[in-house]
mmCIF file of C-alpha atoms in Angstrom:
data_model
loop_
_atom_site.group_PDB
_atom_site.id
_atom_site.type_symbol
_atom_site.label_atom_id
_atom_site.label_comp_id
_atom_site.label_asym_id
_atom_site.label_seq_id
_atom_site.Cartn_x
_atom_site.Cartn_y
_atom_site.Cartn_z
ATOM 1 C CA MET A 1 0.000 0.000 0.000
ATOM 2 C CA GLN A 2 1.499 3.290 -1.121
ATOM 3 C CA ILE A 3 0.663 6.361 0.985
ATOM 4 C CA GLN A 4 1.042 9.985 -0.057
ATOM 5 C CA ILE A 5 0.413 12.929 2.300
ATOM 6 C CA ASN A 6 -0.359 16.346 0.765
ATOM 7 C CA THR A 7 -0.859 19.649 2.574
ATOM 8 C CA ASP A 8 -2.130 23.006 1.435
ATOM 9 C CA LYS A 9 -0.117 26.211 1.785
ATOM 10 C CA ASN A 10 -1.472 26.768 5.315
ATOM 11 C CA ILE A 11 -0.214 23.463 6.750
ATOM 12 C CA ASP A 12 3.486 22.760 7.264
ATOM 13 C CA GLY A 13 3.981 19.344 5.672
ATOM 14 C CA ASN A 14 7.168 18.547 7.580
ATOM 15 C CA GLU A 15 8.707 15.082 7.823
ATOM 16 C CA ARG A 16 7.353 14.500 11.343
ATOM 17 C CA LEU A 17 3.770 15.214 10.211
ATOM 18 C CA VAL A 18 4.123 12.948 7.168
ATOM 19 C CA ASN A 19 5.629 10.112 9.224
ATOM 20 C CA PHE A 20 2.927 10.375 11.906
ATOM 21 C CA TYR A 21 -0.019 10.279 9.501
ATOM 22 C CA THR A 22 1.569 7.551 7.370
ATOM 23 C CA SER A 23 2.110 5.376 10.440
ATOM 24 C CA GLU A 24 -1.429 5.967 11.695
ATOM 25 C CA LEU A 25 -2.910 5.065 8.306
ATOM 26 C CA GLN A 26 -0.886 1.858 8.158
ATOM 27 C CA ASN A 27 -2.052 0.877 11.654
ATOM 28 C CA GLU A 28 -5.700 1.811 11.189
ATOM 29 C CA LEU A 29 -6.133 0.233 7.743
ATOM 30 C CA LYS A 30 -3.773 -2.749 8.036
ATOM 31 C CA ARG A 31 -6.553 -5.310 7.668
ATOM 32 C CA PHE A 32 -7.259 -3.915 4.190
ATOM 33 C CA ASP A 33 -3.563 -3.712 3.274
ATOM 34 C CA ASP A 34 -3.669 -6.467 0.647
ATOM 35 C CA LYS A 35 -6.650 -4.855 -1.139
ATOM 36 C CA ILE A 36 -5.569 -1.195 -1.196
ATOM 37 C CA THR A 37 -3.030 -0.090 -3.784
ATOM 38 C CA ARG A 38 -2.708 3.598 -2.901
ATOM 39 C CA ILE A 39 -3.920 6.180 -0.376
ATOM 40 C CA GLU A 40 -3.711 9.930 -0.831
ATOM 41 C CA VAL A 41 -4.335 12.242 2.102
ATOM 42 C CA HIS A 42 -5.015 15.946 1.596
ATOM 43 C CA LEU A 43 -4.762 18.107 4.726
ATOM 44 C CA GLY A 44 -5.878 21.711 4.717
ATOM 45 C CA ASP A 45 -6.965 24.731 6.690
ATOM 46 C CA GLU A 46 -9.918 26.285 4.915
ATOM 47 C CA ASN A 47 -9.721 29.637 6.760
ATOM 48 C CA SER A 48 -5.958 30.118 6.597
ATOM 49 C CA THR A 49 -4.825 32.290 9.519
ATOM 50 C CA LYS A 50 -8.368 33.208 10.593
ATOM 51 C CA PHE A 51 -10.067 31.274 13.373
ATOM 52 C CA GLY A 52 -13.020 29.129 12.443
ATOM 53 C CA LEU A 53 -14.933 26.177 13.804
ATOM 54 C CA ASN A 54 -14.305 22.956 11.938
ATOM 55 C CA ASP A 55 -12.021 24.716 9.456
ATOM 56 C CA LYS A 56 -9.430 21.923 9.327
ATOM 57 C CA LYS A 57 -10.097 19.421 6.565
ATOM 58 C CA CYS A 58 -8.786 15.952 5.803
ATOM 59 C CA LEU A 59 -9.697 14.269 2.541
ATOM 60 C CA ILE A 60 -8.632 10.647 2.151
ATOM 61 C CA GLU A 61 -8.741 9.034 -1.271
ATOM 62 C CA ILE A 62 -8.351 5.265 -1.331
ATOM 63 C CA ARG A 63 -7.601 3.326 -4.480
ATOM 64 C CA ILE A 64 -8.504 -0.333 -4.726
ATOM 65 C CA ALA A 65 -7.259 -2.462 -7.623
ATOM 66 C CA ASN A 66 -9.711 -2.459 -10.557
ATOM 67 C CA LYS A 67 -12.278 -0.302 -8.709
ATOM 68 C CA GLN A 68 -13.243 3.350 -8.615
ATOM 69 C CA PRO A 69 -11.420 5.425 -5.953
ATOM 70 C CA ILE A 70 -13.181 5.978 -2.634
ATOM 71 C CA ALA A 71 -13.008 9.458 -1.107
ATOM 72 C CA VAL A 72 -14.048 10.547 2.383
ATOM 73 C CA THR A 73 -13.729 13.879 4.162
ATOM 74 C CA GLY A 74 -13.427 14.844 7.803
ATOM 75 C CA ASN A 75 -13.768 18.379 9.147
ATOM 76 C CA ALA A 76 -12.930 19.458 12.694
ATOM 77 C CA GLU A 77 -11.282 22.170 14.772
ATOM 78 C CA THR A 78 -7.884 20.387 14.651
ATOM 79 C CA LEU A 79 -6.067 18.447 11.938
ATOM 80 C CA GLU A 80 -5.837 15.380 14.160
ATOM 81 C CA LYS A 81 -9.591 15.287 14.772
ATOM 82 C CA ALA A 82 -10.327 15.819 11.081
ATOM 83 C CA PHE A 83 -7.878 13.028 10.210
ATOM 84 C CA TYR A 84 -9.369 10.524 12.662
ATOM 85 C CA SER A 85 -12.885 11.423 11.541
ATOM 86 C CA ALA A 86 -11.880 10.661 7.957
ATOM 87 C CA ILE A 87 -10.191 7.412 9.064
ATOM 88 C CA GLU A 88 -13.359 6.191 10.788
ATOM 89 C CA LYS A 89 -15.411 7.007 7.692
ATOM 90 C CA SER A 90 -12.811 5.223 5.541
ATOM 91 C CA LYS A 91 -13.034 2.038 7.610
ATOM 92 C CA LYS A 92 -16.840 1.998 7.368
ATOM 93 C CA VAL A 93 -16.823 2.564 3.607
ATOM 94 C CA LEU A 94 -14.150 -0.092 3.058
ATOM 95 C CA GLU A 95 -16.029 -2.636 5.173
ATOM 96 C CA THR A 96 -19.211 -1.996 3.205
ATOM 97 C CA THR A 97 -17.403 -2.102 -0.142
ATOM 98 C CA PHE A 98 -15.655 -5.412 0.578
ATOM 99 C CA GLU A 99 -18.827 -6.972 1.991
ATOM 100 C CA LYS A 100 -20.614 -6.121 -1.261
ATOM 101 C CA LEU A 101 -17.741 -7.563 -3.313
ATOM 102 C CA ARG A 102 -17.831 -10.820 -1.308
ATOM 103 C CA SER A 103 -21.563 -11.217 -1.793
ATOM 104 C CA ASN A 104 -21.309 -10.876 -5.600
#
């Protein structure tokens, strides 16, 4: 599973941030590891330097071999909360997707 972390101009995409989110994704989605080919994470701050509720955004795009990409979004007041919200949504969508594939 290949993982790519992207940030907008308002988020410092330093090595520590990339390593943390990559590690968390690998841990949280390890049971789907053999089915996922690529994950792209897009982290952003929609209000830039201004304060705003739920202005941090995490979009996770998951690519499964021979299937359409799956995209989920989490919004929250911190990047970490937005990320974990998107992770939980990702797990639910992946479970549903693979259940449907097994039943076909």
